XYZ file of N, CA and C in Angstrom:
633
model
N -41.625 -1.844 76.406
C -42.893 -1.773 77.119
C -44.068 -1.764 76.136
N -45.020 -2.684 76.502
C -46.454 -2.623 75.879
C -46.924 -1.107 75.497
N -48.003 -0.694 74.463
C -48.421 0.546 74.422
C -49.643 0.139 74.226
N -50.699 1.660 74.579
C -51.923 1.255 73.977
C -52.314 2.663 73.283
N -53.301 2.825 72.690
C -53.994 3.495 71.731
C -54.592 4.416 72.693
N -54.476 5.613 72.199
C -55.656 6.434 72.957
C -55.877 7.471 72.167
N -57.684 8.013 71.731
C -57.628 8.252 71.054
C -57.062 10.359 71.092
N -56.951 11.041 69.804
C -56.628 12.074 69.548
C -57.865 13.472 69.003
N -57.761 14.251 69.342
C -58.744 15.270 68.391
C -58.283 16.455 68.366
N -58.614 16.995 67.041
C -58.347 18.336 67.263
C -58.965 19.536 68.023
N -58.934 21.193 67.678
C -59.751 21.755 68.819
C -61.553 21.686 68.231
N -61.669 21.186 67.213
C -62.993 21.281 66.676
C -63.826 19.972 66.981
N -63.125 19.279 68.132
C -63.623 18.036 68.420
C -63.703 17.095 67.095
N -62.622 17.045 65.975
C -62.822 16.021 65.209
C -61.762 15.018 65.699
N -61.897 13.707 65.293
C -60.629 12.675 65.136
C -59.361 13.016 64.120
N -58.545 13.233 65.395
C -57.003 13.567 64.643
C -55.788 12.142 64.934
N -56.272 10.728 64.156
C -55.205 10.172 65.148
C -55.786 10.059 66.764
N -54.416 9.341 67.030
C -54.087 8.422 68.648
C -52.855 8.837 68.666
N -52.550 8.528 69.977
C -51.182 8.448 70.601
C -50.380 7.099 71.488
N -49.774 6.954 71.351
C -49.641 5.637 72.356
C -48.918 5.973 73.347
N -49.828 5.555 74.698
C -49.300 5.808 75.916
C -49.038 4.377 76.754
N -48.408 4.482 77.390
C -48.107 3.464 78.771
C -48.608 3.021 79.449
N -49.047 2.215 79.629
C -50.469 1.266 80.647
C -49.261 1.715 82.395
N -48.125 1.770 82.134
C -47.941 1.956 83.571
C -48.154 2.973 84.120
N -48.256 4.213 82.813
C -48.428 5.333 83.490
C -49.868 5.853 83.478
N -50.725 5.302 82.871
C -52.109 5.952 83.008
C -53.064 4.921 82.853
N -52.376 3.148 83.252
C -53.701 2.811 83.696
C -52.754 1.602 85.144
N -52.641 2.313 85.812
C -52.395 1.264 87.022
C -53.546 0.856 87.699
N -53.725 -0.088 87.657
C -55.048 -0.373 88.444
C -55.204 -0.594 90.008
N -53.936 -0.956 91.235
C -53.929 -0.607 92.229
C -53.541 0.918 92.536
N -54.732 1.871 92.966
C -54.147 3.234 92.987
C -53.693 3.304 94.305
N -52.755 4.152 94.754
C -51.754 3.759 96.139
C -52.139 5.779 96.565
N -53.014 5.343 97.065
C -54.283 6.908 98.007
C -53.681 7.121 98.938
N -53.041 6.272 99.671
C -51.989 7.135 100.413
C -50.536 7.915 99.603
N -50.117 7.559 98.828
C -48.793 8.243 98.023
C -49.684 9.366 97.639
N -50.768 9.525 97.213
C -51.388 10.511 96.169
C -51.700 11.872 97.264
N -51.439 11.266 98.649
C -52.286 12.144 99.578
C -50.671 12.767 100.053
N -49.716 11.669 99.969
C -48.542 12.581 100.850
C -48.141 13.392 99.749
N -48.413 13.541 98.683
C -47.635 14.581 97.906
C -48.644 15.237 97.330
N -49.931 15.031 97.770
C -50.733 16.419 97.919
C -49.894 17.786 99.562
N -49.908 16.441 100.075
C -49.469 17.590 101.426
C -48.034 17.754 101.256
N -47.003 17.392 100.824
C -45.848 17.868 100.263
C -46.132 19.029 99.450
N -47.256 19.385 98.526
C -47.260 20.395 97.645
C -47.543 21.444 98.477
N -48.600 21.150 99.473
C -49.461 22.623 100.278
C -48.153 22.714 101.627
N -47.349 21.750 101.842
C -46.287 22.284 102.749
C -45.242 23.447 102.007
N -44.850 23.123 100.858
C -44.347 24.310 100.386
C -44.485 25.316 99.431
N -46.066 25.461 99.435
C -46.488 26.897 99.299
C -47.109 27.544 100.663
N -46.448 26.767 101.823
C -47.025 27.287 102.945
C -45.764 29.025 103.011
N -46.061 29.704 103.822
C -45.228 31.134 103.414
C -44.334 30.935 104.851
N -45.277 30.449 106.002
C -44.831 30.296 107.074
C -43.668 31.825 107.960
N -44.206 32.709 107.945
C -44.008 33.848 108.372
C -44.881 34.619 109.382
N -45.329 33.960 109.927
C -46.086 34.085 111.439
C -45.274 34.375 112.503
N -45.144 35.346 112.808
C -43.979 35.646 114.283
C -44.678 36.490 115.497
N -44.376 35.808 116.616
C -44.728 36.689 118.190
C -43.311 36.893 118.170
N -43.425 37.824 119.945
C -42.370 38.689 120.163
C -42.300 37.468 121.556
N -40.869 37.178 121.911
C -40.399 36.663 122.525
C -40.199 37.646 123.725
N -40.005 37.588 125.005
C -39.611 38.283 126.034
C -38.446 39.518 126.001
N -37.354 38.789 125.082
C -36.521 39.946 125.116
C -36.598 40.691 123.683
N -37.685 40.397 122.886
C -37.775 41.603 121.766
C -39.152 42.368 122.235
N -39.668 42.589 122.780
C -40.412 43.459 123.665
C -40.284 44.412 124.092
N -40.446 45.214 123.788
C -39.937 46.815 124.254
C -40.489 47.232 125.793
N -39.913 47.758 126.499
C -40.091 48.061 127.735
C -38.792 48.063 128.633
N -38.681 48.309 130.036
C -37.700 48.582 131.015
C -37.376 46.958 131.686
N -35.983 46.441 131.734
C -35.535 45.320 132.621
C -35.724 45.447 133.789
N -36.148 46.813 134.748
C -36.481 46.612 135.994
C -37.227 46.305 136.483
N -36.941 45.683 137.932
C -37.957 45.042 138.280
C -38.982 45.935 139.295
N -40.312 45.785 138.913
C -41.575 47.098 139.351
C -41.358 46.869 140.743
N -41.638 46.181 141.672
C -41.527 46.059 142.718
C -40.656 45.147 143.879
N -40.231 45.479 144.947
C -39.313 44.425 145.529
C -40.103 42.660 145.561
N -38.937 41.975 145.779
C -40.291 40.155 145.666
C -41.121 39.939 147.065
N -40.277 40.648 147.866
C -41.813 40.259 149.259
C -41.746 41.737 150.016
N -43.152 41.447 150.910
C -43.684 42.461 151.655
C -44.198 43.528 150.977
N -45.224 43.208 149.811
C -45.928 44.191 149.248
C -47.272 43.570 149.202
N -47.576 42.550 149.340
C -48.485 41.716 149.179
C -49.076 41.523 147.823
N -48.372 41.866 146.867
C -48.527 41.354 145.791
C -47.930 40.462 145.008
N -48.605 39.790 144.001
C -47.672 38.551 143.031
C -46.308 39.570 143.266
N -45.257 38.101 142.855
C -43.766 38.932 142.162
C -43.946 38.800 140.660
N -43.124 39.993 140.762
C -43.000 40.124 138.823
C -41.464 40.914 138.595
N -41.026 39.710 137.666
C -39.522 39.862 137.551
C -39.512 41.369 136.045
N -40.655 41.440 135.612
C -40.307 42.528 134.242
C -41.459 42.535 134.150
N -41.542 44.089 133.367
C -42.850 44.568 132.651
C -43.115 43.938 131.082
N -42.024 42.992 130.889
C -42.133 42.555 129.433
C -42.830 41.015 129.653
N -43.262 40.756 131.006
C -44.034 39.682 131.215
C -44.765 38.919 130.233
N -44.955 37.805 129.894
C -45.844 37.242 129.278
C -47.173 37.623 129.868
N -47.445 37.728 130.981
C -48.612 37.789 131.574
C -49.411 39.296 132.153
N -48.748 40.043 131.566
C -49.197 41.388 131.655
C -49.348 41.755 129.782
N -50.564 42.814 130.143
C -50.752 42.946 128.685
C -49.889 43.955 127.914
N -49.420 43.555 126.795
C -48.249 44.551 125.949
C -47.062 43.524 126.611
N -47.113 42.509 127.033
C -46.123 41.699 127.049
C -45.546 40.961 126.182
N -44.773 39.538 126.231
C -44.482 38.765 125.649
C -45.576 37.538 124.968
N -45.085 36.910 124.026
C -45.955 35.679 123.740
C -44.917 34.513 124.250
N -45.879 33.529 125.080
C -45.172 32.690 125.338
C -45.083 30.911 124.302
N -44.220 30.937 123.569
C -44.207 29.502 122.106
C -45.409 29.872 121.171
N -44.834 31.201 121.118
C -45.743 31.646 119.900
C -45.151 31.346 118.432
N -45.508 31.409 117.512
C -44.835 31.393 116.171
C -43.793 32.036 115.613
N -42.829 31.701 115.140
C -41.884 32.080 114.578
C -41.430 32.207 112.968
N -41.061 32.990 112.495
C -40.813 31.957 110.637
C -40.171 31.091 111.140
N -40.586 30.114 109.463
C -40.079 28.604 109.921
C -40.445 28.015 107.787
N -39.863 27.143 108.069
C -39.962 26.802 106.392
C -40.527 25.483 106.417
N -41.858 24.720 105.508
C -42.455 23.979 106.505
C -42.510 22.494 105.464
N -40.916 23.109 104.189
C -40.954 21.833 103.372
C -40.582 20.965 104.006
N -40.231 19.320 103.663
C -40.032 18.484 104.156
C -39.366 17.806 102.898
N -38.401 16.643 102.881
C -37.868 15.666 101.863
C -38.941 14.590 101.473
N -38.998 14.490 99.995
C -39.848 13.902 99.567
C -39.340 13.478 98.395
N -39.274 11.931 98.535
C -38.051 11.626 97.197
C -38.734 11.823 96.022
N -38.177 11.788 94.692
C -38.113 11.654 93.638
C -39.146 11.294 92.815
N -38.619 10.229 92.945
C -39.182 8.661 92.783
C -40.594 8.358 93.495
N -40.744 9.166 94.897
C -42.133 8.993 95.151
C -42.484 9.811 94.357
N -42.676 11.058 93.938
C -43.184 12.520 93.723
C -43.932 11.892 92.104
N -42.751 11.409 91.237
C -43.023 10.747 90.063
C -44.239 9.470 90.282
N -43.992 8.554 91.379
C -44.894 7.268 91.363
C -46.177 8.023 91.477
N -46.390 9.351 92.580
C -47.853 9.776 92.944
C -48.231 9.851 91.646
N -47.505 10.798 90.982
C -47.924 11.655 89.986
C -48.831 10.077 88.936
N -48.418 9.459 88.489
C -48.672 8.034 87.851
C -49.973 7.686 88.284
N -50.254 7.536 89.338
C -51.158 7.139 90.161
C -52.145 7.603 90.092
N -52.284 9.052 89.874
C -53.039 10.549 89.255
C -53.800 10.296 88.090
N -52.724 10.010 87.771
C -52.916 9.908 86.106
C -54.208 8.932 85.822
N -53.506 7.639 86.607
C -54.479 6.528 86.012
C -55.621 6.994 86.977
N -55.530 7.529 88.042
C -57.075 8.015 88.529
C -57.907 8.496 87.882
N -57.397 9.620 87.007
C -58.326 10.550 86.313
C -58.439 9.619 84.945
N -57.616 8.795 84.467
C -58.117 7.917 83.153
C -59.218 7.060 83.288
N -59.281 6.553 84.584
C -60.115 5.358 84.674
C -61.786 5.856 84.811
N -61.418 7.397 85.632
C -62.708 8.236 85.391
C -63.347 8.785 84.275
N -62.673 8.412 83.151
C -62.715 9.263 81.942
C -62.473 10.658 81.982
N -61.459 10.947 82.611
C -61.172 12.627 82.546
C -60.481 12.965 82.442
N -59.379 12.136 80.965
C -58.542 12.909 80.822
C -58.906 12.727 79.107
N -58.443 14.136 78.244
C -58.796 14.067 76.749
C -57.200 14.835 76.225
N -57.184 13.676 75.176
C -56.013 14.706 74.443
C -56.065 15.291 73.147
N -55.828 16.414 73.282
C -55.830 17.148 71.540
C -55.145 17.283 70.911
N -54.793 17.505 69.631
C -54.029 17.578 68.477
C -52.582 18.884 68.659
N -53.249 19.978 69.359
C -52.313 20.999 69.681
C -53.173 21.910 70.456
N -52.276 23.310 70.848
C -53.277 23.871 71.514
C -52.942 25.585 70.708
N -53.282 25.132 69.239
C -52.880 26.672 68.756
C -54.077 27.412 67.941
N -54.756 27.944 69.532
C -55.788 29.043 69.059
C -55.771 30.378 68.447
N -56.684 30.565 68.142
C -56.744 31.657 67.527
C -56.810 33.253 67.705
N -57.082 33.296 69.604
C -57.152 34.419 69.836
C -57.005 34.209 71.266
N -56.597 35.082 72.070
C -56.189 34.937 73.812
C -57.604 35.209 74.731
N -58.855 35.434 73.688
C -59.968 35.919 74.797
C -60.278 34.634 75.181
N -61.204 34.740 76.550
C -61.541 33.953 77.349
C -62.527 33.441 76.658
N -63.456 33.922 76.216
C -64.687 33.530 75.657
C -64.808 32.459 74.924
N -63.598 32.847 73.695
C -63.387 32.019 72.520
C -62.556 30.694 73.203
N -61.826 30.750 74.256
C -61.204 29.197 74.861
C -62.657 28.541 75.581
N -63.812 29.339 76.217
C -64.574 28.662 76.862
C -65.804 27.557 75.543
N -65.401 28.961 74.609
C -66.543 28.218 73.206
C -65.290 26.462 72.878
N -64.309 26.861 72.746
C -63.476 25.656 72.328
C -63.690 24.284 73.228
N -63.514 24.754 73.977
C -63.642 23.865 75.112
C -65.010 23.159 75.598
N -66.189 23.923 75.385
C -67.628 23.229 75.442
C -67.537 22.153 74.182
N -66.783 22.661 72.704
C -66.660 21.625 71.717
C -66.249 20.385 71.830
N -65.592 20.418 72.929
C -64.828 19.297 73.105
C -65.367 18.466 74.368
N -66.433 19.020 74.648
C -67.201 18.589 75.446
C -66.574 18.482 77.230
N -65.815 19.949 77.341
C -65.126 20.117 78.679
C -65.979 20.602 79.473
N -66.727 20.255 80.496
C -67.736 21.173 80.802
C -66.576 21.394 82.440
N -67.310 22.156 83.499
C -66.743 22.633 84.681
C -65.155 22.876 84.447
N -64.384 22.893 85.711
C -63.235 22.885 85.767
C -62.086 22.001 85.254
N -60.946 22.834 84.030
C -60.203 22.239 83.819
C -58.672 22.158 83.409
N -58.055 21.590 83.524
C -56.406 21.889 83.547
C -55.809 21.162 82.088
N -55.310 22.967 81.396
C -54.742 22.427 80.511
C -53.372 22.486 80.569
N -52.923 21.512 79.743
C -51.814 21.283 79.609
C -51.426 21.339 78.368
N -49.919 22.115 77.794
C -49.389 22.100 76.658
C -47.454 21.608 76.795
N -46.961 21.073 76.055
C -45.634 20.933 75.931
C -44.568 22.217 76.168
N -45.418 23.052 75.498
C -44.479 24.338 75.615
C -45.513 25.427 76.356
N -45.015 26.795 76.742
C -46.260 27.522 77.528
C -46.849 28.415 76.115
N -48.077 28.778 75.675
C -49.054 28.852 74.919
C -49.285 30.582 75.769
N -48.918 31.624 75.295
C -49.443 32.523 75.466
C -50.743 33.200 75.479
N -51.259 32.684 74.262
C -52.710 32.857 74.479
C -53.642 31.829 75.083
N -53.291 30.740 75.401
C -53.830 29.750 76.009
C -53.793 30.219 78.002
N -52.527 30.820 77.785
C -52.585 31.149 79.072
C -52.844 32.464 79.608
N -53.458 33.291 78.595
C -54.166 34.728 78.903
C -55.509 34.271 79.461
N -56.162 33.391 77.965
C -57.636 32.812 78.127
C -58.253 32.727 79.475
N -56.909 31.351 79.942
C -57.163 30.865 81.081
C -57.147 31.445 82.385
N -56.137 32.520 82.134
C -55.999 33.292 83.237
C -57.253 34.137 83.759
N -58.101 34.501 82.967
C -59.046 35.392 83.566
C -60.161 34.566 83.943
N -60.705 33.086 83.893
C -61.483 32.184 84.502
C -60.876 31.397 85.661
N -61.139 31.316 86.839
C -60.380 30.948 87.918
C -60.849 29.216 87.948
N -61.839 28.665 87.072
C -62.126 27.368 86.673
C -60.793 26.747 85.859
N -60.383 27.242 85.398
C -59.223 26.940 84.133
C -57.668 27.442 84.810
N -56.930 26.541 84.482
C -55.811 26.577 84.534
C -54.704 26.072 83.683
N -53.587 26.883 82.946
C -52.978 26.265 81.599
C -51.271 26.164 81.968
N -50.697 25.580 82.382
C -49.494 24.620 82.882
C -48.664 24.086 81.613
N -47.267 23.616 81.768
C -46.389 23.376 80.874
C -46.690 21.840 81.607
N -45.978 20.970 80.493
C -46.269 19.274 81.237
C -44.989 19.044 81.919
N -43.779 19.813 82.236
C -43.007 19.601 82.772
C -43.804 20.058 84.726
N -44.663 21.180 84.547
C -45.311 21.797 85.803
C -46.542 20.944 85.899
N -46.826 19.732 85.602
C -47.985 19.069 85.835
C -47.359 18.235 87.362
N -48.724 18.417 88.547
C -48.115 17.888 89.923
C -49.662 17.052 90.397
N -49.659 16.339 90.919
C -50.890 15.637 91.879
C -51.495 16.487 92.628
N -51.545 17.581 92.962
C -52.178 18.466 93.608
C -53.269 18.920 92.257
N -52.866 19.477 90.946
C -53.487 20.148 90.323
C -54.566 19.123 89.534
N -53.879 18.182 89.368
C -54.569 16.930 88.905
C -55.884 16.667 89.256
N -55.888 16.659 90.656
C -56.843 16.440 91.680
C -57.881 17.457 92.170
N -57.517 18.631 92.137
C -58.205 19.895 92.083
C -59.202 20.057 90.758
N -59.075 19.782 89.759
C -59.839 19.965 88.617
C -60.316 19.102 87.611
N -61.512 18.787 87.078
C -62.243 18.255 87.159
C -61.840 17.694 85.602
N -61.266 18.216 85.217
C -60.848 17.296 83.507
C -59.342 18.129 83.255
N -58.376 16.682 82.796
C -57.412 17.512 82.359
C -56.949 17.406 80.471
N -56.965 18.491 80.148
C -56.762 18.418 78.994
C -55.346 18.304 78.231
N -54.731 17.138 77.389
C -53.220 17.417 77.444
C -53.148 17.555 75.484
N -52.272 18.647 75.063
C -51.774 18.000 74.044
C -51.007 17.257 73.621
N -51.075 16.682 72.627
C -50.681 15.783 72.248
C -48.933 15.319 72.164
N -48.340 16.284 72.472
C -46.627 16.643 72.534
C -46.701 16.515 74.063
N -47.697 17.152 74.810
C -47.369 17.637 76.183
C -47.687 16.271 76.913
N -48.646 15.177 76.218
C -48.475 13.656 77.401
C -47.559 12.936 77.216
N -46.791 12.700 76.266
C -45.678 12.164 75.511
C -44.582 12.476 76.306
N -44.405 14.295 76.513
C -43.446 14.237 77.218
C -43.447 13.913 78.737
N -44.734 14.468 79.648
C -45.193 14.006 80.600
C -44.566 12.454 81.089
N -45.138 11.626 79.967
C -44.896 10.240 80.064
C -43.475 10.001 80.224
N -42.945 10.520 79.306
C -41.391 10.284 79.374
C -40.412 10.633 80.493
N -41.345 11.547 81.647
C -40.454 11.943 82.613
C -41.131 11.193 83.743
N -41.942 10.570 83.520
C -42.669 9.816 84.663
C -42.772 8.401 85.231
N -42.592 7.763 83.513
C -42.395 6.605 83.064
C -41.509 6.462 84.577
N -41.410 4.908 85.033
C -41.166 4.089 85.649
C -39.971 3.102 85.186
């Protein structure tokens, strides 16, 4: 497969080197917005918790008898006090748990992801760096790094391996988010506004995505 050049920096925003990546994987030029959208909603189907439950008629606490005979009282009949229609009753097709993933091949999950990719390339928003081995876990000092590199708003980093202090930093700014490239998905892609990869972590990315 063809490669192309893209360029590299370290965290001080200098030129460290390129990398060569895959025109299939980060520059497709028909982007396919529907794939990108079903495995956005594949992602939010299963972090759905789906544990919503009413009480059905017979988990209702109360007496099976019936309050009154069915005629010559001149009132409705009513077979139970656990009625749907009396209050402290039943719910009638109310919610139940329920698990609300769905099958979603492979092979699509990988094509979205591609698709992502070249979205955010063609926008200019994706930058890759040399490594991601800072110097200290405060937030401050990742937000100073990161203006260097000219990251402004929200952004998703990415490293090959998980970065402890990369992911303290990040943790206490709810703008920032720091992910292994094996946990990179089209949902997160799309949520944030630049993604940052090192230089190990698109390589491997690529290699599991590749086509």
């Amino acid at each position: 497969m063809a490669t192309f050049q893209h360029p590299v920096v370290n965290l001080e925003n200098q030129a460290a080197g390129s990398v060569e990546l895959l025109p299939e994987v980060f520059k497709l030029e028909d982007i396919n917005k529907h794939l990108i959208w079903e495995a956005v909603r594949h992602f939010q189907a299963k972090r759905r918790q789906g544990t919503a439950s009413t009480k059905d008629k017979w988990e209702v606490s109360g007496s099976g008898r019936k309050l009154w005979k069915q005629k010559g009282t001149g009132r409705a009949r009513i077979g139970s006090i656990r009625s749907a229609l009396w209050k402290g009753g039943s719910t009638v097709h109310g919610p139940h748990p329920r698990n609300y993933d769905y099958a979603f091949p492979k092979r699509a999950r990988r094509a979205a992801v591609r698709h992502a990719l070249s979205a955010k390339f063609a926008a200019g928003e994706v930058l890759v760096v040399e490594n991601w081995d800072v110097e200290t876990h405060k937030t401050k000092a990742l937000i100073a790094t990161l203006t260097k590199l000219g990251v402004n708003g929200s952004a998703l980093l990415v490293g090959a391996e998980a970065s402890e202090k990369v992911a303290l930093a990040a943790g206490n700014n709810h703008k920032l988010l720091a992910i292994e490239s094996l946990g990179v998905n089209v949902y997160d892609l799309l949520k944030y506004d630049q993604v940052v990869f090192s230089k190990d972590a698109i390589l491997a990315l690529q290699e599991v995505v590749k086509p």
